[in-house]
Coordinates of C-alpha atoms and ligand atoms in Angstrom, one line a residue:
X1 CA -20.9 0.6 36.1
X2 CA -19.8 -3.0 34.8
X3 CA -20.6 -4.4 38.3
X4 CA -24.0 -4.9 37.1
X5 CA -23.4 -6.7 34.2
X6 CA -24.1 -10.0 34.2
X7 CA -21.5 -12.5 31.8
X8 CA -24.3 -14.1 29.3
X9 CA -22.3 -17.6 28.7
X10 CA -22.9 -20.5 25.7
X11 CA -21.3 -23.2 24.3
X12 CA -19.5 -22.6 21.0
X13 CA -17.8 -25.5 19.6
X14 CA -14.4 -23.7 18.2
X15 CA -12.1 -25.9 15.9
X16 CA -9.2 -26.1 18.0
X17 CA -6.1 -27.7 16.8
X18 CA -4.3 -30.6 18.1
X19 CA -0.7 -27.9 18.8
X20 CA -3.3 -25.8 20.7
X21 CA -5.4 -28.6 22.6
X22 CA -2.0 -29.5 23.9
X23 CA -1.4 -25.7 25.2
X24 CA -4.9 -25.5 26.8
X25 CA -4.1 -29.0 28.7
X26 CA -1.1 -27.9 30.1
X27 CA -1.9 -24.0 30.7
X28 CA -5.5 -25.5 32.4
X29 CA -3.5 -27.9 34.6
X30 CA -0.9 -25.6 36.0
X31 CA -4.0 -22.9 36.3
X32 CA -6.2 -25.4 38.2
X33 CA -2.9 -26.3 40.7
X34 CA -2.4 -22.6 41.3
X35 CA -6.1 -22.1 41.6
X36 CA -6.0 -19.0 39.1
X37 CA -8.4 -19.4 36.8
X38 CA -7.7 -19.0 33.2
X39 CA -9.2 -17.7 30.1
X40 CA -8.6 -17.5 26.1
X41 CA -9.2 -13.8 25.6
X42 CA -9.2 -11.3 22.6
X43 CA -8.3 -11.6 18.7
X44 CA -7.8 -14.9 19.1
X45 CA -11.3 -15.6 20.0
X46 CA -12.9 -13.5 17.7
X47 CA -10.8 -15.0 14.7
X48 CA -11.7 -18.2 15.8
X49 CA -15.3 -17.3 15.8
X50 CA -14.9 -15.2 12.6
X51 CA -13.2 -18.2 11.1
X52 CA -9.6 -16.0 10.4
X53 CA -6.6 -17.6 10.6
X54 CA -4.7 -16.5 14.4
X55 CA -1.5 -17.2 15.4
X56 CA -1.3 -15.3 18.4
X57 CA -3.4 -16.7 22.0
X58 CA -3.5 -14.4 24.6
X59 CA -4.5 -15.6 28.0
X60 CA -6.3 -13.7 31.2
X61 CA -5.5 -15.5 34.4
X62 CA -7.6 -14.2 37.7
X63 CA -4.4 -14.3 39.9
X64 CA -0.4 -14.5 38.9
X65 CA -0.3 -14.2 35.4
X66 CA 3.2 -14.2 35.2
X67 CA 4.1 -17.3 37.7
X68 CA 1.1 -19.3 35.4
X69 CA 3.4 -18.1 32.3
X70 CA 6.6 -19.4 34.1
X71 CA 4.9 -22.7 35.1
X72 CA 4.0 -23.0 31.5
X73 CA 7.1 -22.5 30.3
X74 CA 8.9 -25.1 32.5
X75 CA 6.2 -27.9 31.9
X76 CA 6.2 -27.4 27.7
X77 CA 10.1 -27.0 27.8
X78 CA 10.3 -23.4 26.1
X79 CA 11.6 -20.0 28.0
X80 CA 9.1 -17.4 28.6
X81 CA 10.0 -13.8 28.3
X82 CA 9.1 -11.5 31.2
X83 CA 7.9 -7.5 30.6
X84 CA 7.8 -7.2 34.4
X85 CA 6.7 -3.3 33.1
X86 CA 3.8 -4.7 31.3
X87 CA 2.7 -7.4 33.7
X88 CA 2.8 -9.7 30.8
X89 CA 5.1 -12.7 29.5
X90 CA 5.3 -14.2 26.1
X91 CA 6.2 -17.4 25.1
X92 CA 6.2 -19.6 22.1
X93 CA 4.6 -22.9 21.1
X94 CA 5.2 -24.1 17.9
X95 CA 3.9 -21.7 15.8
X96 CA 1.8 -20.2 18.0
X97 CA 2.7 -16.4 19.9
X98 CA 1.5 -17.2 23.4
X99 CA 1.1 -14.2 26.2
X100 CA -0.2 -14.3 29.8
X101 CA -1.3 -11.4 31.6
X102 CA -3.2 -11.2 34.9
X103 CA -6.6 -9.2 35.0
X104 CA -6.3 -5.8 35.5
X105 CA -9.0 -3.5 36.9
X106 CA -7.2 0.1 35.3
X107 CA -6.9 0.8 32.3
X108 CA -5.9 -2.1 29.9
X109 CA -2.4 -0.3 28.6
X110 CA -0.1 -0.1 31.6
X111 CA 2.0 1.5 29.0
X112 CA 0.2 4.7 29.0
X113 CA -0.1 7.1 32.1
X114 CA -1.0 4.8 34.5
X115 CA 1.6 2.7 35.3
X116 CA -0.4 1.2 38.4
X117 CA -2.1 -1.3 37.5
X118 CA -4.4 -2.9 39.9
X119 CA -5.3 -6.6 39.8
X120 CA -8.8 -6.8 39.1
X121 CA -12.1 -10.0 37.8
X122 CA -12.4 -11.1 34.6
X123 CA -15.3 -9.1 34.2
X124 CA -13.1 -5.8 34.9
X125 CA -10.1 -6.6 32.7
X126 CA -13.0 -7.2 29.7
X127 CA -14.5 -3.9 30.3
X128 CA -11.3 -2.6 29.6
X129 CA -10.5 -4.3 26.3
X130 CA -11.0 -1.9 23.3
X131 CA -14.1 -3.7 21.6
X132 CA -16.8 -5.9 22.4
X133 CA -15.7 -8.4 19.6
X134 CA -12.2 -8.6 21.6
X135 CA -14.2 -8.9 24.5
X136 CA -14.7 -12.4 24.4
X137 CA -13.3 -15.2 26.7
X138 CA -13.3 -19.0 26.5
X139 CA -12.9 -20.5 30.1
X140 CA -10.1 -23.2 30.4
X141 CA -11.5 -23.8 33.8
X142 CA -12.8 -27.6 35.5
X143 CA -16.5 -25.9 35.9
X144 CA -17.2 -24.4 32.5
X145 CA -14.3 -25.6 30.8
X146 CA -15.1 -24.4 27.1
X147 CA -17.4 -22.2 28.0
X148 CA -17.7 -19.0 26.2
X149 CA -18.3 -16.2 28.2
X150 CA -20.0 -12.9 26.8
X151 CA -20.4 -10.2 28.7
X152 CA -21.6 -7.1 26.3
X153 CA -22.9 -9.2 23.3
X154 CA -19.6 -9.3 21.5
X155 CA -21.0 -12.2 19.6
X156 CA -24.1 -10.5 18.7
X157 CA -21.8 -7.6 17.2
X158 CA -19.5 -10.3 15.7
X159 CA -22.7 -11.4 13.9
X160 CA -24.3 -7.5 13.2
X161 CA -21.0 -6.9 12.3
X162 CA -20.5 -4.2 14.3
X163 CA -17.3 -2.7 16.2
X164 CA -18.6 -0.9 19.5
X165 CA -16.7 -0.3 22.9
X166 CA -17.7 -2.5 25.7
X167 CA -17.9 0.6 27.6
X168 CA -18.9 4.4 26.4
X169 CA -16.6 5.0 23.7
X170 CA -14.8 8.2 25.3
X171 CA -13.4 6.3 27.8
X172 CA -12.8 3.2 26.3
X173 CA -10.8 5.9 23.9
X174 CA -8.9 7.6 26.2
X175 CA -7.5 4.5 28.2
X176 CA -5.5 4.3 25.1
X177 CA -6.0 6.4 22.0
X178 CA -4.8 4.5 19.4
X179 CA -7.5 2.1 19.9
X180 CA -9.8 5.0 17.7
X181 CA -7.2 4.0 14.6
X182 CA -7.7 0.3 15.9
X183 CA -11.2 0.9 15.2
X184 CA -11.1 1.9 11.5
X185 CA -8.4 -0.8 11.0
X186 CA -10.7 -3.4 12.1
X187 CA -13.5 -2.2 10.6
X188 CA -11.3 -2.3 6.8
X189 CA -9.8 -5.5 8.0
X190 CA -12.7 -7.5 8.8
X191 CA -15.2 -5.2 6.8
X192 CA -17.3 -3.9 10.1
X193 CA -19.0 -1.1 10.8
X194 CA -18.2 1.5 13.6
X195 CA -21.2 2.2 15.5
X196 CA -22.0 6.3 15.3
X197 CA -21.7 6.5 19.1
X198 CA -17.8 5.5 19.0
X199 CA -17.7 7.4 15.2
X200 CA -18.7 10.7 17.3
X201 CA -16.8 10.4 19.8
X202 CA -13.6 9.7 17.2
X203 CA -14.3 12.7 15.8
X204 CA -14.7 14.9 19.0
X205 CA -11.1 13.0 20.5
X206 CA -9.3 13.0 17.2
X207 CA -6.9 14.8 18.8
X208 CA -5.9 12.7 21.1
X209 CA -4.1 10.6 19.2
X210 CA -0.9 13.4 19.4
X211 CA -0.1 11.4 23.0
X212 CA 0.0 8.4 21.1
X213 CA 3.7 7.2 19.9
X214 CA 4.2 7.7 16.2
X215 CA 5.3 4.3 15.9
X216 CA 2.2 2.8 17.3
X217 CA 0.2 4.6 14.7
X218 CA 2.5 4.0 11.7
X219 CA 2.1 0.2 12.7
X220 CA -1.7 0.8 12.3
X221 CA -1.3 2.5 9.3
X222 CA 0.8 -0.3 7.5
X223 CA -2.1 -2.8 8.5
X224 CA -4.5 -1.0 7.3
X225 CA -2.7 -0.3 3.9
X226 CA -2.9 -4.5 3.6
X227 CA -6.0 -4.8 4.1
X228 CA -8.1 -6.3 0.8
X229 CA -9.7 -2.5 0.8
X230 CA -7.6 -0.2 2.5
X231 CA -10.0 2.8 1.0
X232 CA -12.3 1.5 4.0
X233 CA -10.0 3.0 6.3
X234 CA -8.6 6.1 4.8
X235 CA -12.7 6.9 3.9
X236 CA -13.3 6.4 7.9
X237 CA -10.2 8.5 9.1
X238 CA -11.3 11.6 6.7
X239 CA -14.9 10.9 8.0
X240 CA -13.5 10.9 11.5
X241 CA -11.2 13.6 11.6
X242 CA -8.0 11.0 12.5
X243 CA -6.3 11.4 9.0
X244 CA -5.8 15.3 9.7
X245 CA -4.1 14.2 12.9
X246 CA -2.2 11.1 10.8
X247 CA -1.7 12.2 7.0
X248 CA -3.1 16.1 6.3
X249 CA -1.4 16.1 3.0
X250 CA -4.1 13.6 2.1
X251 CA -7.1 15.8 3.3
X252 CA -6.4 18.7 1.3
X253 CA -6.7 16.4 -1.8
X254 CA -10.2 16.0 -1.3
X255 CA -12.8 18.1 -2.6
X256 CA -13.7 19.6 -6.3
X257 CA -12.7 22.9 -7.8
X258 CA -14.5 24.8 -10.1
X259 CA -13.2 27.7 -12.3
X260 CA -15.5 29.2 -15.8
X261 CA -17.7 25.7 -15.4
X262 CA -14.7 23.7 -15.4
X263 CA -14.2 21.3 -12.2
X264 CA -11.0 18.2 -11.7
X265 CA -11.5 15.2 -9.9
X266 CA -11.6 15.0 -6.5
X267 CA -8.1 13.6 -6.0
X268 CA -8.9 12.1 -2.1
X269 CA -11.1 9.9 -3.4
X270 CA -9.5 9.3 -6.6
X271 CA -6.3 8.2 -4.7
X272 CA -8.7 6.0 -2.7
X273 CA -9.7 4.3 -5.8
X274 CA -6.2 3.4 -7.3
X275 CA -5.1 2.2 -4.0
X276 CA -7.9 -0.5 -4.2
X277 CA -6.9 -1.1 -7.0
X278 CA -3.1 -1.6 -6.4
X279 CA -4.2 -3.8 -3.6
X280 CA -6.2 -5.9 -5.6
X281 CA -3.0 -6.5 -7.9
X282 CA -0.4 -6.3 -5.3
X283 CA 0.5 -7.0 -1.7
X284 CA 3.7 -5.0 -1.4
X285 CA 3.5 -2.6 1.0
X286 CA 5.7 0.2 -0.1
X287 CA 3.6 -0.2 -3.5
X288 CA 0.9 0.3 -1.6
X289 CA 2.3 3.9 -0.2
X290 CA 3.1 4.7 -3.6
X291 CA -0.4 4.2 -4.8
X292 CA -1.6 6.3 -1.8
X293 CA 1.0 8.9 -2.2
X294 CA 1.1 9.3 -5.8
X295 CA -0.7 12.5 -6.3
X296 CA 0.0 13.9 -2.9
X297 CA 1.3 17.1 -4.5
X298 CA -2.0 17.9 -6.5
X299 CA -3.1 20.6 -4.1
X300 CA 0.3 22.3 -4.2
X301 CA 0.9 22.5 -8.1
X302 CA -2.7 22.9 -8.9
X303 CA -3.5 26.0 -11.5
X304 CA -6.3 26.8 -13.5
X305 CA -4.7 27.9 -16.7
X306 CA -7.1 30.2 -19.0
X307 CA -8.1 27.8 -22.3
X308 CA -6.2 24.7 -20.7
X309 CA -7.9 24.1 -17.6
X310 CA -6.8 22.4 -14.4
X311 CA -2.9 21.3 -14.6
X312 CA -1.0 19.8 -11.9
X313 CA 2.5 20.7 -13.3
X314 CA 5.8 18.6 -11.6
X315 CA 3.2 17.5 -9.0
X316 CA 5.3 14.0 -9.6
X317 CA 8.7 15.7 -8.5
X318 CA 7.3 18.2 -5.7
X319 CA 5.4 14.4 -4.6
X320 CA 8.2 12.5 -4.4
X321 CA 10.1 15.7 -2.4
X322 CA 6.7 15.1 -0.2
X323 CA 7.7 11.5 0.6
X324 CA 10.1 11.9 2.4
X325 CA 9.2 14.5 4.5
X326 CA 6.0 12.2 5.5
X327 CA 8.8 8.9 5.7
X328 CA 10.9 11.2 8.1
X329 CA 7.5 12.0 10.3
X330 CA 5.8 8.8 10.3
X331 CA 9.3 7.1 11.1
X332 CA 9.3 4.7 8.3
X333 CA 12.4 3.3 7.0
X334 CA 14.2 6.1 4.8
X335 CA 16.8 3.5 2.8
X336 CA 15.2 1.1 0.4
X337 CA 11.9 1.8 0.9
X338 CA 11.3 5.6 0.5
X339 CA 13.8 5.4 -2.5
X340 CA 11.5 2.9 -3.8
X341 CA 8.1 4.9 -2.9
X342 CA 9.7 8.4 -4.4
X343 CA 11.1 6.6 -7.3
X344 CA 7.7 5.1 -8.1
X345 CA 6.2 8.5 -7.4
X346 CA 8.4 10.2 -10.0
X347 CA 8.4 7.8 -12.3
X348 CA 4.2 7.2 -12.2
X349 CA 3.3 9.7 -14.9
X350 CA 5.8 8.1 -17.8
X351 CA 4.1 4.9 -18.9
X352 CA 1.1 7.4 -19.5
X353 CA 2.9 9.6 -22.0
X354 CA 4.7 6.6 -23.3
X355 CA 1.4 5.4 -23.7
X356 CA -0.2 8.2 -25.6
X357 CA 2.8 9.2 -27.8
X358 CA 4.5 7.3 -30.4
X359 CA 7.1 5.5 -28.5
X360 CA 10.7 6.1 -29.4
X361 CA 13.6 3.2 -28.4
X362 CA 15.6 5.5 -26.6
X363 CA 12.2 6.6 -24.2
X364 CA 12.1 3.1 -23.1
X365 CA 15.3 2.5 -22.7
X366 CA 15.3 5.4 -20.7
X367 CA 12.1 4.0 -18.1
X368 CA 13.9 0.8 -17.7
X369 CA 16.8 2.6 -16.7
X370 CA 15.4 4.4 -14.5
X371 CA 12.4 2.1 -13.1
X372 CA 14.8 -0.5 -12.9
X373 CA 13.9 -3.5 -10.4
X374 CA 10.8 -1.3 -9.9
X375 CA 9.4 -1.7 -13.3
X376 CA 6.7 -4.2 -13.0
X377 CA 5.4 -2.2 -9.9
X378 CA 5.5 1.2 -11.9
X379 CA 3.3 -1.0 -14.2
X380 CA 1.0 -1.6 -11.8
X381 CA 0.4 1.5 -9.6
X382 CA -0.1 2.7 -13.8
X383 CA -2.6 0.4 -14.4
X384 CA -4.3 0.9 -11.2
X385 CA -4.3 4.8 -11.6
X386 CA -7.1 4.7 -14.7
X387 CA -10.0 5.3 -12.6
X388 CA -12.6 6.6 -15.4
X389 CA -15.8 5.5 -15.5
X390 CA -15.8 5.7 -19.2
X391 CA -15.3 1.6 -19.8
X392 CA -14.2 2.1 -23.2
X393 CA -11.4 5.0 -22.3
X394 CA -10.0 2.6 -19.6
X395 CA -10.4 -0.5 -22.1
X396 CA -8.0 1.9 -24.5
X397 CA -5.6 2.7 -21.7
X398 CA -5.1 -0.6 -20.4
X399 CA -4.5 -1.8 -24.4
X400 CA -2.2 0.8 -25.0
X401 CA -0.2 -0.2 -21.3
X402 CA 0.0 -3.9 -22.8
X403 CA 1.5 -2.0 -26.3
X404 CA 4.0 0.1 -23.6
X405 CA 4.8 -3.5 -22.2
X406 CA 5.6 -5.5 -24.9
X407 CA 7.6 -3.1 -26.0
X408 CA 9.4 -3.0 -22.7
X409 CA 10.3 -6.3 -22.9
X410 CA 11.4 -5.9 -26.6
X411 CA 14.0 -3.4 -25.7
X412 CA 15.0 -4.9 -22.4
X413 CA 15.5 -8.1 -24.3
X414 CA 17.9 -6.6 -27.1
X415 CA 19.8 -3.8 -24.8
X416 CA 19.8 -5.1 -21.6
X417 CA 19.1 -1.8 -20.1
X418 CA 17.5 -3.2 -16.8
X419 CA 20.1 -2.8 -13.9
X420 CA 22.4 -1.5 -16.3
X421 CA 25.8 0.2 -15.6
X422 CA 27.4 2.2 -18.6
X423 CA 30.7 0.9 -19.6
X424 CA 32.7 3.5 -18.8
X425 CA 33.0 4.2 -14.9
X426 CA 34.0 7.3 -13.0
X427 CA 37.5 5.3 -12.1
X428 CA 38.3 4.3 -15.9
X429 CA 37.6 8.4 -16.8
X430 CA 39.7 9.7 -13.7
X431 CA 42.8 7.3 -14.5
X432 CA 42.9 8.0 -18.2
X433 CA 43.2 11.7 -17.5
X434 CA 44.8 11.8 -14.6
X435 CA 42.3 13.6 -13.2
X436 CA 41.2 13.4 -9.4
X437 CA 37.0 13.3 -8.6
X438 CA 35.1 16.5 -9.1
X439 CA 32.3 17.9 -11.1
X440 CA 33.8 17.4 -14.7
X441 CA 34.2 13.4 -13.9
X442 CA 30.0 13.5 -13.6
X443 CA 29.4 15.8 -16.4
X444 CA 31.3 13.2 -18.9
X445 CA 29.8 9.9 -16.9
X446 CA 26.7 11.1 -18.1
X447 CA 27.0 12.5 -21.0
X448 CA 28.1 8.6 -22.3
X449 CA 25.1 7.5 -20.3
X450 CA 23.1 10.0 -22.1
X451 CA 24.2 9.0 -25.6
X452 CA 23.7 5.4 -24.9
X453 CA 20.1 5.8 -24.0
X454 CA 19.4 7.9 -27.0
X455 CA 21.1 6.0 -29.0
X456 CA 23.6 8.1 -30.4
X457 CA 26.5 5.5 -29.5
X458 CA 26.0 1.8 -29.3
X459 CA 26.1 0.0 -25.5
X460 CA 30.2 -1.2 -25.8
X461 CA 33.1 0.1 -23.8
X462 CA 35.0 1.2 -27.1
X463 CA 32.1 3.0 -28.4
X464 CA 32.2 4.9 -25.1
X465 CA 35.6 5.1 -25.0
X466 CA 35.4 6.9 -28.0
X467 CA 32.8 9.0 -26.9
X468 CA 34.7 9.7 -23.7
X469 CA 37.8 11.1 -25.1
X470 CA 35.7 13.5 -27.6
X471 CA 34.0 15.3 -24.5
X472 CA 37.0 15.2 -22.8
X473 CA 38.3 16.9 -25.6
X474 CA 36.1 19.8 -25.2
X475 CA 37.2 20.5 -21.7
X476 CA 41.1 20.7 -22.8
X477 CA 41.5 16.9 -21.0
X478 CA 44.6 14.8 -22.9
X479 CA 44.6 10.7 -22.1
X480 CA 47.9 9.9 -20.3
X481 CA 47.1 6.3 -20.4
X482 CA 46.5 4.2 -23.4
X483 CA 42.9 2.2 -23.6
Ligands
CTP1 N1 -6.4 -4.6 23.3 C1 -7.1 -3.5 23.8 N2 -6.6 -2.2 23.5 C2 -5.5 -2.1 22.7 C3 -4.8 -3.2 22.2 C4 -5.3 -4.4 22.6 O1 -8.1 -3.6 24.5 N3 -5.1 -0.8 22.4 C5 -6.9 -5.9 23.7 C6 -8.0 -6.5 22.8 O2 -8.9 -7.3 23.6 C7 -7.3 -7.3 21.9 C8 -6.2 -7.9 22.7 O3 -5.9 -6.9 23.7 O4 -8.1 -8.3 21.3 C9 -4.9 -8.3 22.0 O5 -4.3 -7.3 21.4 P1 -3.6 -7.3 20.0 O6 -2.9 -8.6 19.9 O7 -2.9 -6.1 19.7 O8 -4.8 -7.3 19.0 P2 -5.7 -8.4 18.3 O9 -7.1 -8.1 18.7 O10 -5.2 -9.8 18.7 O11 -5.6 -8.2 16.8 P3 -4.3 -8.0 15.9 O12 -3.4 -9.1 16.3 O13 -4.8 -8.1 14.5 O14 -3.7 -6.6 16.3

């Protein structure tokens, strides 16, 4: 069917930088000796014409992509790395990510089920990109050198605004799945809209993202979580059917209950709402999965309790018992980061009550034991989880978080309870008595802990020395050594 298309062409003048005009030199030279002609293709083109920063060029040569890349590579000095699998190679140039591939008439992922991949025009290996906005190529070539060539109005859906597959969307889709989750990525990322004829067909091939590798989707999902509105995306998967395939947990938050006239908030789209507002406050990623994993229990622990209403009872510790089962699937990294994610999980519910009750010392000593280094993030995803509409309610709220605050840093400033170890270790309680590790060693470790926080005993080693030997006392336990 693309045989009859015809490339529309135009000059654009793109800012080009004096590090790239040095690349298109060389990489137009060695093209013209090897008479392959070359072009700029993909994201790098529409960024340019978008005006977004892009560090990576990627390159279509008609002919030996990989001997152009090699040629390259010798002339500018730098070693090129071959995916003989992929047909590509990658090499760097300053701080630019450079790849050559040759045009390719199959699909445009050798990765995928067709490993054949057949050389093909220019014209064929842009039918096969994923949308017409990375459709775009800039010839580095003697005759049109410059020249931008267009061959299913990428520009005028750069300009509409509009993400659209250069060819029908269902094959464009199946060549490579993922490129449905590329879709709602883009359209959060550079605030476009998916054209209902590729938005139907996402919804009738959702499915077909289970060929797609897990890790290939998570990748997506973490771009689209750093996005300036990630709600974009998430909005467009539920709308599409992708986030049952990606995240169900998150669908069955959506949606309103009603029991004798009473209804809750739709917790989808209030989850939505906080995340926007997280990432308004904060780029940090696994902050961001907090925010959009915080209530991700509220479908399990919901009840309707007769002259209560709707309660979502240790949805914060069945959550955090969530993340990692979603961490595990999604292969995300299960050290730092999902401790940090559950911990922030647990934990978001606290500065609420702090905020609402009349706060005790030994409460906030107890929140910055346990936030932690996490604090000032626990802060946030609190702040960013008020999502009335009532402007005086969320005027109170945030006043009473700055009350919660100050006082935080009152009692971090006098007790030093950030990052705090108690003065008494497991070692120092197993020496004294003579006693090797087990159960009774944890029970007395915390029960000092415990007394510290509350404020029972002050924060010194002989205050919970003291301490120490009294509970040790009421198991029968003697000190052999001296303090
Ligand atoms: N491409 C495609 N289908 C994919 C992935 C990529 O058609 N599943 C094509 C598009 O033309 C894309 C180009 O390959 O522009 C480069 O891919 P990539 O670097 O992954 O994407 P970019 O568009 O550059 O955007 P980003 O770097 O933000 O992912």
């Amino acid at each position: 069917m693309q045989r009859f298309v015809t490339i529309r062409t135009c000059y654009k003048p793109l800012p080009v930088s004096d590090t790239e005009q040095q690349l298109y030199e060389v990489v137009a030279a060695e093209a013209a000796a090897r008479q392959a002609p070359v072009y700029v293709v993909g994201g790098h083109v529409r960024d340019k014409l978008l005006q977004r920063d892009s560090k990576d060029i990627d390159f279509t040569v008609v002919g030996n992509g990989l001997a152009l890349a090699e040629a390259v590579g010798q002339k500018l000095q730098t070693p090129v790395t071959v995916f003989k699998n992929f047909g590509t190679a990658r090499l760097q140039y300053h701080d630019f990510a450079v790849e050559f591939v040759g045009a390719r008439r199959e699909s445009y992922r050798p990765a995928s089920r067709k490993p054949e991949v057949q050389a093909g025009t220019l014209l064929d290996d842009l039918a096969r990109r994923d949308f017409t906005i990375n459709a775009l190529a800039v010839s580095l070539n003697a005759d049109d050198y410059g020249m931008l060539l267009d061959a299913f109005d990428g520009l005028g859906d750069l300009e509409r605004r509009l993400l659209r597959t250069p060819l029908e969307p269902e094959l464009t889709f199946s060549d490579d799945p993922l490129r449905m989750l590329r879709a709602v990525r883009f359209a959060a990322q550079l605030d476009f809209a998916v054209v209902p004829e590729a938005r139907m067909a996402m919804r009738q091939h959702a499915e077909r993202l289970r060929i797609v590798s897990i890790e290939r989707i998570t990748d997506e999902l973490n771009k689209m979580l750093m996005t300036d509105r990630p709600s974009i995306a998430f909005d467009l998967m539920f709308k599409t059917d992708l986030l049952r395939e990606v995240l169900p947990e998150l669908v069955l938050l959506y949606g309103v209950e009603h029991v004798e006239g009473k209804g809750h908030k739709d917790n989808f789209y209030h989850t939505l709402q906080v995340l926007d507002q997280v990432a308004k406050r904060s780029d940090d990623l696994w902050l961001r999965w907090a925010a959009l994993l915080h209530d991700i229990a509220k479908y399990d622990t919901k009840r309707f309790e007769k002259g209560k209403g709707w309660t979502f009872h240790g949805h914060e510790v069945v959550g955090a018992r969530k993340v990692e089962t979603i961490f595990r699937r999604l292969h995300l990294p299960l050290q730092e980061p999902m401790k940090r994610v559950q911990k922030l999980v647990l934990l978001h519910l606290r500065p609420i009550a702090l905020s609402k009750e009349e706060v005790t010392d030994s409460a906030i000593r107890r929140l910055l034991f346990e936030a932690g280094d996490d604090l000032e993030a626990l802060m946030t995803l609190c702040e960013s989880d008020i999502t009335s509409k009532n402007e005086k309610k969320v005027k109170k709220y945030l006043e009473n978080f700055r009350l919660v605050r100050s006082k935080l840093i009152e009692v971090e400033e006098r007790d030093r309870i950030r990052n705090w170890q108690p003065p008494i270790s497991g070692e120092v309680i197993m020496r004294t008595f003579a006693k090797p590790p087990g159960r009774e060693i944890g029970i007395i470790k915390e029960a000092i802990r415990e007394a510290i926080l509350e404020g029972r005993i002050r924060n010194t080693y002989d205050d919970a020395y003291a301490f120490m030997l009294e509970k040790a006392a009421e198991l029968g336990w003697h000190p052999v050594t001296k303090n």
